[in-house]
C-alpha cells in the first residue's frame, strides 16, 4: 500500500488537485449527485472543463497538454511494470516475437536445434508412362546419404521395372548428385507401320494436250484425249504397308504400334495384278480411263457426239464407236473396228478391223476408208476405199475402190458408177456405169495392192541377191588372204561376220522367193473371178488378167469371167 499511495499522490499532484479531495471524489459515486448539480469533467486532452456554481463559472488554471490522449481514470495496476512486461511478452509471442522496446534489454537468442533428416527423392512420371525423372535432396543434420538400395526401392514402390538406367543410379549414389534432375527410366517407344502408297503412271484426269505441227504451229485436231495401253503395261506401282513394332513402357506393359494405312487400290475393269502383287497392269489393249476411283481399260472408245473440234482426231488401240457424225478434215484411227452412226464427210477412217457406216460417206474427193476387214455402208461417194476383205453398200459413185475379196452392191440402186474398182474375187452388183456413158473401170483378179505387194517382194529379192553377191566377193578375197597366212585379226573378225551374214541372207532370200511365188500365183489365178450385173452400161472397161474389154452396148443380166486367156461373157 505504500507503493500504491506514493504513485497515487504523484498522479494527483500531476492533476493539480488535493489528494484527499480527489480521493473523496473517487469514493463518491457519480450517481449520487443531483440532477441540478453538474460535475466537472475532464477533456480528452486533460484540460479542465469549467463548472457552473451558483450561476457563475469558475475557471481552473491551465494545465499542459500531452501528445497522446489518456483515459479519464487509470489505476495504479495499469502502471505496474511487471504487468506491462508480461503483457509485452504475450503480445510478442502472439505476433511472432516483436522487437523489444528500446529501453529494454534484448532477450538472448535461443540456440536453433536442426533436426536430422535422411536424403530424400522425388519421382515424376510422364503421362504416356514412357519416362521417369528423379531429383534427390541432400540429407540434413546427421541424416544418411542416398544409396542405390533406396533408389531401387523408390522405383519398386512405383512399380517401375523397365528401362531403368542402372549406371545413372550408381552415379547418383556414389557421387552424391543432389538437386539435379535425371531421367532414371525410359520406355521403348513403339514404331508405327509405314503406310502403303500408290504411284500412278497415267493421269487420272483427262487433260487436253495439243500436238505441234511440223511448222511449229498448234494442231488443234490432235488433243491426245486417249491413253492407249497394251497388254501388260504397268498402270500403278503398289507399295504395301509395313507391320508395326510394339514397344514397352516403364511399367513393363506393351505399347502397341499403329498399323500402316493402305490407300484404296484403283483396280477396275481389265486391270490385273502382276505375279508378286506389286503392280497393276493392263489385262488387254485399249483406252485407259479413270472413273469412280478406279482405272479401267476400255476396249471400245465411245464418242457420245460428233467428231469435231471438241474431240479432235482419234487414235485408239481398240475399237471406236461414234454416236454422231465425223466432220471434214478429221481422222479416226483404230486397231479394232470403227462404227459411225451418223454421216462421214471428207474425213479419214483407218481401222485394223471392220468399218461400219450406218448412213454413208460423202468423201468430197478427200475422204478415205481403209479397213483390214470388211467395209459396210449405205453409200460411198467421192472417196478412196480399200478393204482387206469384203465391201458391201447400196451404191458407190466416183470412188477409187480396192477390195481383196468380194464386192457386193445391194438395195434399191445397187450401182457402181464412175471411178475404178479392183476386186480380187467376185463383184456382184445391179448396175455398172450409167446411161450417160460415164467411164467406169472394173479390174478383176489382181488388185493394185496385190500387184504392189508382188512388186515390193521382187524388189527385196533383188536387193538381197545383190548383197549376197557383194558378200561373196569379200569372203573370197579374205579367204585367199587367210590361206596365205596374211590375214590380220580385224580381217579375221570381218570374215567371220560375212560368213554369218551369208547364212542370214540365204534364209531371207528363200522367204522372199516363197512370198513372191505365192503372190504371182494369186495374180495368175483369175479363173474364179467374175463380174455379175443386171445392167452394164457403155463406157464400162473390164480388165481380167492380161485381157481388157470395153463395153460398147448395154448388157443385161450378164456375167464376165476369164477363160483361155480372154474375157468371156455369159448369162447371169
XYZ file of C-alpha atoms in Angstrom:
572
model
C 0.000 0.000 0.000
C 2.941 2.219 0.479
C 3.886 1.890 -3.191
C 0.314 2.475 -4.154
C -0.024 5.643 -2.034
C 3.131 7.183 -3.446
C 2.126 6.623 -7.036
C -1.355 7.839 -6.314
C -0.128 11.070 -4.729
C 2.140 11.724 -7.664
C -0.768 11.210 -10.036
C -2.944 13.586 -8.014
C -0.207 16.154 -7.944
C 0.097 15.923 -11.720
C -3.620 16.731 -11.978
C -3.183 19.736 -9.723
C -5.725 18.729 -7.115
C -5.608 17.897 -3.455
C -5.043 14.272 -2.799
C -7.657 13.945 -0.136
C -10.316 15.789 -2.098
C -9.669 13.611 -5.155
C -9.893 10.512 -3.061
C -13.154 11.634 -1.679
C -14.436 12.385 -5.107
C -13.416 8.967 -6.373
C -15.096 7.276 -3.450
C -18.272 9.203 -4.116
C -20.385 7.572 -6.809
C -21.278 9.721 -9.757
C -24.881 8.760 -9.422
C -25.155 10.463 -6.008
C -25.012 13.955 -7.469
C -28.250 15.704 -8.020
C -29.646 16.425 -11.424
C -29.171 20.203 -10.989
C -25.513 19.967 -9.966
C -23.049 19.368 -12.768
C -19.803 17.616 -12.104
C -16.546 18.765 -13.505
C -15.421 16.562 -16.408
C -12.038 16.217 -17.831
C -11.462 16.949 -21.537
C -9.755 14.283 -23.525
C -6.645 16.430 -23.671
C -6.547 16.800 -19.863
C -7.984 20.367 -19.801
C -10.468 21.084 -17.049
C -13.959 21.944 -18.180
C -15.429 24.944 -16.257
C -18.124 24.151 -13.687
C -21.227 26.151 -13.116
C -21.702 27.144 -9.451
C -24.492 29.397 -8.309
C -24.804 30.789 -11.781
C -21.097 31.701 -12.059
C -18.371 29.906 -13.918
C -15.204 29.071 -12.057
C -12.057 28.683 -14.135
C -9.224 26.344 -13.344
C -5.592 27.128 -14.021
C -4.226 25.950 -17.477
C -2.676 22.501 -17.459
C -0.122 21.477 -20.103
C -1.481 19.029 -22.761
C 0.021 15.627 -23.503
C 0.646 14.431 -27.058
C -1.362 11.279 -26.573
C -4.878 11.081 -25.120
C -5.140 9.414 -21.737
C -8.115 7.728 -20.078
C -10.135 9.655 -17.564
C -9.362 7.246 -14.738
C -6.346 4.984 -14.571
C -5.471 2.820 -11.640
C -2.066 2.012 -10.295
C -2.326 -1.536 -11.603
C -2.264 -0.254 -15.134
C 1.166 1.247 -14.482
C 2.623 -1.807 -12.880
C 5.828 -2.639 -14.793
C 5.575 -6.328 -14.097
C 2.139 -6.488 -15.590
C 3.237 -4.436 -18.598
C 6.265 -6.691 -19.230
C 4.113 -9.753 -19.023
C 1.683 -8.187 -21.475
C 4.543 -7.396 -23.874
C 5.744 -10.999 -23.825
C 2.288 -12.300 -24.515
C 1.894 -9.858 -27.410
C 5.321 -10.731 -28.791
C 4.522 -14.414 -28.781
C 1.208 -13.858 -30.484
C 2.724 -11.630 -33.194
C 5.857 -13.698 -33.745
C 8.300 -12.151 -31.351
C 8.279 -8.380 -31.993
C 11.374 -6.395 -31.202
C 11.603 -5.281 -27.511
C 11.302 -1.661 -26.577
C 14.372 0.451 -26.931
C 14.619 0.969 -23.186
C 14.652 -2.730 -22.520
C 17.490 -5.163 -22.920
C 17.060 -7.630 -25.826
C 16.473 -11.194 -24.875
C 19.267 -13.620 -25.597
C 18.564 -15.728 -28.777
C 17.812 -19.307 -28.173
C 20.124 -21.851 -29.869
C 18.444 -23.328 -33.021
C 18.199 -27.093 -32.994
C 18.487 -28.594 -36.529
C 16.507 -31.855 -36.861
C 18.169 -34.851 -38.543
C 16.681 -35.994 -41.890
C 17.875 -38.632 -44.352
C 18.335 -37.852 -48.038
C 15.002 -37.906 -49.905
C 13.950 -38.102 -53.547
C 11.097 -37.164 -55.819
C 9.871 -39.146 -58.832
C 7.864 -37.726 -61.732
C 6.318 -39.931 -64.421
C 5.121 -38.621 -67.790
C 1.507 -39.055 -68.790
C 2.410 -41.555 -71.507
C 4.257 -43.716 -68.921
C 7.339 -43.733 -71.104
C 9.730 -41.726 -68.902
C 10.502 -41.279 -65.201
C 12.573 -38.351 -63.876
C 14.173 -38.181 -60.404
C 15.614 -35.486 -58.153
C 17.432 -36.344 -54.915
C 17.559 -33.943 -51.950
C 20.572 -33.884 -49.636
C 20.272 -35.085 -46.005
C 20.026 -32.663 -43.041
C 21.806 -32.925 -39.714
C 23.032 -36.374 -39.064
C 20.744 -37.846 -41.761
C 22.020 -40.635 -44.022
C 23.085 -40.070 -47.676
C 21.252 -41.606 -50.595
C 22.030 -45.224 -51.503
C 21.423 -47.437 -54.501
C 19.097 -49.549 -52.395
C 16.973 -46.522 -51.595
C 16.786 -45.539 -55.266
C 15.785 -49.021 -56.399
C 13.270 -49.227 -53.573
C 11.650 -45.971 -54.692
C 11.366 -47.312 -58.235
C 9.972 -50.571 -56.959
C 7.333 -48.765 -54.924
C 6.231 -47.005 -58.099
C 6.224 -50.369 -59.928
C 8.827 -49.166 -62.427
C 10.518 -52.241 -63.857
C 11.565 -51.478 -67.450
C 14.200 -49.221 -68.924
C 15.943 -48.384 -65.610
C 19.287 -46.633 -66.087
C 21.425 -48.644 -63.650
C 24.591 -46.727 -64.486
C 22.913 -43.438 -63.640
C 21.617 -44.851 -60.360
C 25.135 -45.923 -59.458
C 26.478 -42.480 -60.376
C 23.855 -40.683 -58.232
C 24.574 -42.828 -55.192
C 28.376 -42.775 -55.465
C 28.853 -39.086 -56.365
C 26.008 -37.742 -54.197
C 24.390 -35.871 -57.050
C 21.821 -33.844 -55.141
C 19.418 -31.239 -56.526
C 19.876 -32.453 -60.128
C 17.178 -33.747 -62.412
C 17.857 -37.117 -64.057
C 15.897 -39.346 -66.422
C 16.090 -42.522 -64.434
C 13.935 -44.823 -66.594
C 12.873 -44.722 -70.235
C 10.436 -46.928 -72.089
C 10.860 -48.312 -75.572
C 8.603 -46.378 -77.955
C 6.512 -48.336 -80.417
C 7.263 -47.969 -84.112
C 4.201 -47.414 -86.257
C 3.975 -49.252 -89.516
C 4.575 -47.201 -92.635
C 1.543 -46.545 -94.785
C 1.216 -48.035 -98.224
C 1.457 -45.964 -101.381
C 0.011 -45.989 -104.864
C 2.152 -44.491 -107.637
C 0.269 -43.834 -110.865
C 1.909 -43.918 -114.283
C -1.091 -42.425 -116.080
C -3.122 -39.306 -115.279
C -6.427 -39.710 -113.515
C -7.955 -36.629 -115.107
C -8.328 -36.049 -118.823
C -6.063 -33.191 -119.860
C -6.052 -31.517 -123.243
C -2.612 -31.612 -124.804
C -2.481 -30.278 -128.329
C 0.062 -31.674 -130.732
C 2.555 -29.485 -132.588
C 2.733 -29.265 -136.353
C 5.968 -29.532 -138.293
C 5.939 -25.780 -138.927
C 5.740 -25.105 -135.183
C 2.042 -24.329 -135.091
C -0.555 -25.961 -132.864
C -2.565 -28.857 -134.215
C -5.966 -28.279 -132.649
C -7.292 -31.529 -134.105
C -4.944 -33.710 -132.044
C -5.916 -33.329 -128.380
C -4.458 -36.586 -127.058
C -7.590 -37.460 -125.119
C -6.952 -41.200 -125.419
C -4.406 -43.109 -123.344
C -3.641 -46.228 -125.346
C -2.192 -49.106 -123.363
C -1.036 -52.545 -124.363
C -1.490 -55.782 -122.518
C 0.985 -55.921 -119.649
C 1.573 -52.149 -119.430
C 2.097 -51.027 -115.839
C -0.676 -48.733 -114.642
C 0.210 -48.367 -110.937
C 3.046 -49.268 -108.607
C 1.826 -50.605 -105.261
C 3.817 -50.304 -102.031
C 2.270 -52.380 -99.261
C 2.139 -51.082 -95.641
C 4.634 -52.466 -93.141
C 3.777 -54.076 -89.808
C 4.302 -52.027 -86.616
C 6.836 -52.858 -83.895
C 5.476 -52.920 -80.336
C 7.237 -51.032 -77.561
C 7.277 -51.174 -73.734
C 6.526 -48.546 -71.107
C 8.431 -48.167 -67.826
C 5.875 -50.370 -66.064
C 6.735 -53.272 -68.351
C 3.449 -53.002 -70.217
C 3.459 -53.386 -74.025
C 2.803 -50.311 -76.146
C 1.122 -51.205 -79.414
C 2.210 -49.541 -82.658
C -0.321 -48.440 -85.223
C -0.785 -50.417 -88.394
C 0.152 -48.549 -91.560
C -2.800 -47.449 -93.657
C -3.297 -48.651 -97.201
C -4.997 -46.423 -99.760
C -7.699 -47.897 -101.935
C -6.213 -49.837 -104.831
C -7.725 -48.470 -108.072
C -8.309 -51.797 -109.784
C -11.098 -51.674 -112.325
C -12.210 -53.410 -115.489
C -9.461 -55.206 -117.418
C -6.870 -54.324 -114.759
C -4.996 -57.152 -113.011
C -2.113 -57.654 -110.561
C 1.304 -58.816 -111.624
C 2.768 -62.012 -110.185
C 4.080 -60.547 -106.910
C 1.129 -58.195 -106.432
C 3.213 -55.016 -106.510
C 1.812 -53.612 -109.763
C -1.479 -53.101 -111.545
C -1.153 -53.965 -115.225
C -3.450 -53.781 -118.204
C -5.094 -57.098 -118.992
C -5.766 -56.147 -122.603
C -5.123 -53.468 -125.181
C -7.374 -50.433 -125.138
C -8.055 -46.966 -123.753
C -7.069 -46.422 -120.128
C -9.660 -44.378 -118.267
C -10.202 -43.415 -114.639
C -13.677 -43.167 -113.175
C -15.331 -43.912 -109.842
C -11.912 -44.109 -108.198
C -10.616 -46.921 -110.416
C -8.584 -47.434 -113.579
C -10.291 -49.251 -116.440
C -9.111 -50.426 -119.828
C -11.843 -49.889 -122.356
C -11.690 -51.995 -125.469
C -14.106 -49.579 -127.146
C -13.677 -45.807 -127.213
C -17.128 -44.268 -127.397
C -17.870 -40.746 -128.605
C -21.305 -39.594 -127.491
C -21.489 -36.763 -130.045
C -19.686 -35.716 -133.187
C -16.019 -35.938 -134.044
C -15.298 -32.227 -134.280
C -13.117 -29.645 -132.577
C -14.404 -30.763 -129.174
C -12.985 -34.259 -129.690
C -10.279 -33.850 -132.288
C -8.583 -36.680 -134.094
C -8.866 -40.142 -132.601
C -6.043 -42.676 -132.486
C -7.110 -45.669 -130.455
C -5.601 -49.087 -129.952
C -9.038 -50.701 -129.613
C -12.366 -50.103 -131.320
C -14.143 -46.764 -131.765
C -17.880 -46.168 -131.577
C -19.159 -42.741 -132.702
C -22.757 -41.775 -131.998
C -22.730 -38.689 -134.207
C -21.030 -37.529 -137.386
C -17.391 -37.275 -138.423
C -16.688 -33.829 -139.831
C -14.444 -32.914 -142.724
C -10.714 -32.878 -142.081
C -10.701 -35.158 -139.026
C -9.073 -38.560 -138.730
C -10.168 -41.632 -136.830
C -7.664 -44.466 -136.383
C -8.349 -47.698 -134.553
C -6.636 -51.048 -134.343
C -10.045 -52.577 -133.870
C -13.333 -51.684 -135.518
C -14.793 -48.270 -136.318
C -18.546 -47.748 -136.149
C -20.187 -44.430 -137.096
C -23.908 -43.977 -136.536
C -24.008 -40.636 -138.365
C -22.547 -39.219 -141.564
C -18.890 -39.118 -142.587
C -17.878 -36.066 -144.590
C -14.430 -35.686 -146.086
C -12.731 -37.497 -143.183
C -10.256 -40.356 -142.955
C -11.251 -43.580 -141.218
C -8.490 -46.180 -140.827
C -9.235 -49.388 -138.963
C -7.358 -52.595 -138.352
C -10.698 -54.384 -138.246
C -14.017 -53.544 -139.855
C -15.570 -50.182 -140.739
C -19.312 -49.798 -140.454
C -21.072 -46.601 -141.551
C -24.716 -46.517 -140.569
C -25.510 -43.766 -143.105
C -22.616 -43.435 -145.500
C -19.773 -41.193 -146.620
C -19.502 -38.101 -148.737
C -15.800 -38.048 -149.377
C -15.609 -34.649 -151.086
C -12.679 -36.094 -153.104
C -10.583 -36.262 -149.922
C -12.341 -38.906 -147.835
C -10.506 -42.174 -147.124
C -11.733 -45.532 -145.844
C -9.150 -48.197 -145.033
C -10.072 -51.406 -143.258
C -8.195 -54.587 -142.571
C -11.555 -56.372 -142.624
C -14.932 -55.532 -144.132
C -16.400 -52.157 -145.060
C -20.154 -51.759 -144.806
C -22.028 -48.549 -145.652
C -25.290 -47.307 -147.081
C -23.496 -45.341 -149.779
C -19.985 -44.156 -150.681
C -19.330 -41.060 -152.778
C -16.141 -39.375 -153.980
C -13.756 -41.267 -151.722
C -10.866 -43.714 -151.734
C -11.694 -47.156 -150.350
C -9.551 -50.154 -149.518
C -10.902 -53.244 -147.796
C -8.827 -56.206 -146.712
C -11.876 -58.393 -147.092
C -15.400 -57.583 -148.341
C -17.216 -54.388 -149.284
C -20.973 -54.053 -149.094
C -23.059 -50.957 -149.840
C -26.148 -49.766 -151.660
C -24.176 -47.758 -154.232
C -20.698 -46.376 -154.884
C -20.183 -43.271 -157.021
C -16.973 -41.728 -158.374
C -14.695 -43.563 -155.967
C -11.428 -45.473 -156.128
C -12.124 -48.919 -154.691
C -9.831 -51.845 -153.902
C -11.411 -54.979 -152.476
C -9.336 -58.045 -151.654
C -12.321 -60.377 -151.603
C -15.914 -59.767 -152.708
C -17.715 -56.523 -153.547
C -21.484 -56.590 -153.233
C -23.856 -53.710 -154.014
C -27.424 -54.431 -152.964
C -30.563 -52.442 -152.298
C -32.774 -50.300 -154.426
C -29.952 -48.972 -156.632
C -27.058 -51.406 -156.168
C -24.943 -49.490 -158.666
C -21.272 -48.803 -159.214
C -20.998 -45.582 -161.185
C -17.806 -43.841 -162.258
C -14.361 -44.242 -160.804
C -12.445 -47.509 -160.695
C -12.806 -50.753 -158.872
C -10.365 -53.630 -158.291
C -11.872 -56.813 -156.913
C -9.828 -59.922 -156.287
C -12.716 -62.396 -156.233
C -16.298 -61.578 -157.263
C -18.194 -58.373 -157.961
C -21.959 -58.712 -157.661
C -23.994 -55.566 -158.482
C -27.238 -54.438 -160.096
C -25.658 -51.902 -162.413
C -22.210 -50.894 -163.630
C -21.871 -47.448 -165.196
C -24.720 -45.159 -166.144
C -26.852 -44.217 -169.087
C -24.677 -41.127 -169.508
C -21.811 -43.450 -170.562
C -19.625 -42.277 -167.697
C -16.271 -44.052 -167.685
C -16.272 -46.849 -165.127
C -13.273 -49.183 -164.758
C -13.537 -52.661 -163.232
C -10.480 -54.860 -162.653
C -10.967 -58.436 -161.536
C -8.324 -60.729 -160.107
C -5.169 -58.821 -159.269
C -5.866 -55.760 -157.184
C -3.464 -52.792 -157.172
C -2.472 -53.684 -153.625
C -1.730 -57.255 -154.623
C 0.340 -56.142 -157.595
C 2.184 -53.575 -155.464
C 2.930 -56.225 -152.880
C 4.292 -58.567 -155.557
C 6.491 -55.807 -156.937
C 7.778 -54.996 -153.453
C 8.705 -58.636 -152.855
C 10.538 -58.780 -156.175
C 12.483 -55.626 -155.289
C 13.511 -57.044 -151.925
C 14.696 -60.233 -153.623
C 16.878 -58.198 -155.977
C 18.405 -56.236 -153.083
C 19.172 -59.386 -151.108
C 20.728 -61.025 -154.167
C 22.974 -58.003 -154.742
C 24.048 -58.017 -151.100
C 24.810 -61.729 -151.247
C 26.944 -61.240 -154.351
C 28.932 -58.452 -152.703
C 29.458 -60.549 -149.587
C 30.566 -63.495 -151.716
C 33.312 -61.425 -153.333
C 34.542 -60.091 -149.968
C 34.500 -63.555 -148.457
C 36.551 -64.992 -151.355
C 39.194 -62.259 -151.035
C 39.531 -62.664 -147.248
C 39.638 -66.444 -147.559
C 42.511 -66.179 -150.061
C 44.462 -63.977 -147.606
C 43.759 -66.436 -144.837
C 45.200 -69.253 -146.918
C 48.383 -67.208 -147.486
C 48.606 -66.511 -143.729
C 48.479 -62.726 -144.120
C 45.041 -62.164 -142.529
C 45.005 -59.575 -139.737
C 42.867 -60.007 -136.586
C 40.429 -57.320 -137.778
C 40.096 -59.038 -141.153
C 39.540 -62.333 -139.366
C 36.601 -60.806 -137.468
C 35.227 -59.403 -140.717
C 35.444 -62.819 -142.380
C 33.507 -64.435 -139.524
C 30.818 -61.724 -139.767
C 30.496 -62.232 -143.534
C 30.043 -65.973 -143.121
C 27.269 -65.365 -140.577
C 25.626 -62.705 -142.756
C 25.700 -65.048 -145.740
C 23.627 -67.603 -143.827
C 21.067 -64.932 -142.808
C 20.784 -63.607 -146.365
C 20.203 -67.098 -147.763
C 17.335 -67.632 -145.293
C 15.836 -64.205 -146.084
C 16.127 -64.852 -149.831
C 14.243 -68.151 -149.555
C 11.442 -66.482 -147.571
C 11.049 -63.654 -150.100
C 11.077 -66.058 -153.020
C 8.332 -68.105 -151.386
C 6.231 -64.984 -150.811
C 6.750 -63.754 -154.387
C 5.724 -67.145 -155.783
C 2.542 -67.093 -153.722
C 1.658 -63.560 -154.883
C 2.310 -64.484 -158.512
C 0.036 -67.462 -158.146
C -2.727 -65.248 -156.769
C -2.327 -62.863 -159.662
C -2.474 -65.684 -162.223
C -5.447 -67.373 -160.582
C -8.210 -65.349 -162.199
C -10.320 -68.270 -163.304
C -12.638 -67.972 -160.333
C -13.087 -64.222 -160.520
C -16.121 -62.806 -162.277
C -18.429 -59.800 -162.617
C -22.166 -60.349 -162.313
C -24.550 -57.484 -163.047
C -28.162 -56.906 -164.078
C -27.097 -53.944 -166.230
C -23.752 -52.928 -167.726
C -23.768 -49.569 -169.488
C -21.475 -48.441 -172.297
C -18.335 -46.718 -171.100
C -17.520 -49.598 -168.761
C -13.989 -51.064 -169.038
C -13.418 -54.591 -167.705
C -9.913 -55.990 -167.072
C -9.274 -59.618 -166.061
C -5.717 -60.928 -166.001
C -3.960 -59.635 -169.102
C -7.223 -59.126 -171.039
C -9.205 -55.930 -171.425
C -12.813 -55.449 -172.613
C -14.636 -52.183 -173.388
C -18.435 -52.424 -173.251
C -19.934 -50.633 -176.255
C -23.574 -51.571 -175.836
C -25.759 -52.012 -172.814
C -25.763 -55.546 -171.483
C -28.491 -57.041 -169.251
C -28.190 -59.926 -166.792
C -24.627 -60.584 -167.807
C -21.618 -62.303 -166.253
C -17.997 -61.679 -167.255
C -15.200 -64.180 -166.494
C -11.723 -65.208 -167.695
C -11.193 -68.359 -169.735
C -8.462 -69.492 -172.134
C -6.655 -66.174 -171.969
C -9.659 -63.981 -172.786
C -12.659 -62.368 -171.149
C -15.867 -64.152 -171.876
C -19.476 -63.150 -171.376
C -22.214 -65.358 -170.038
C -25.680 -65.161 -168.628
C -26.086 -64.312 -165.005
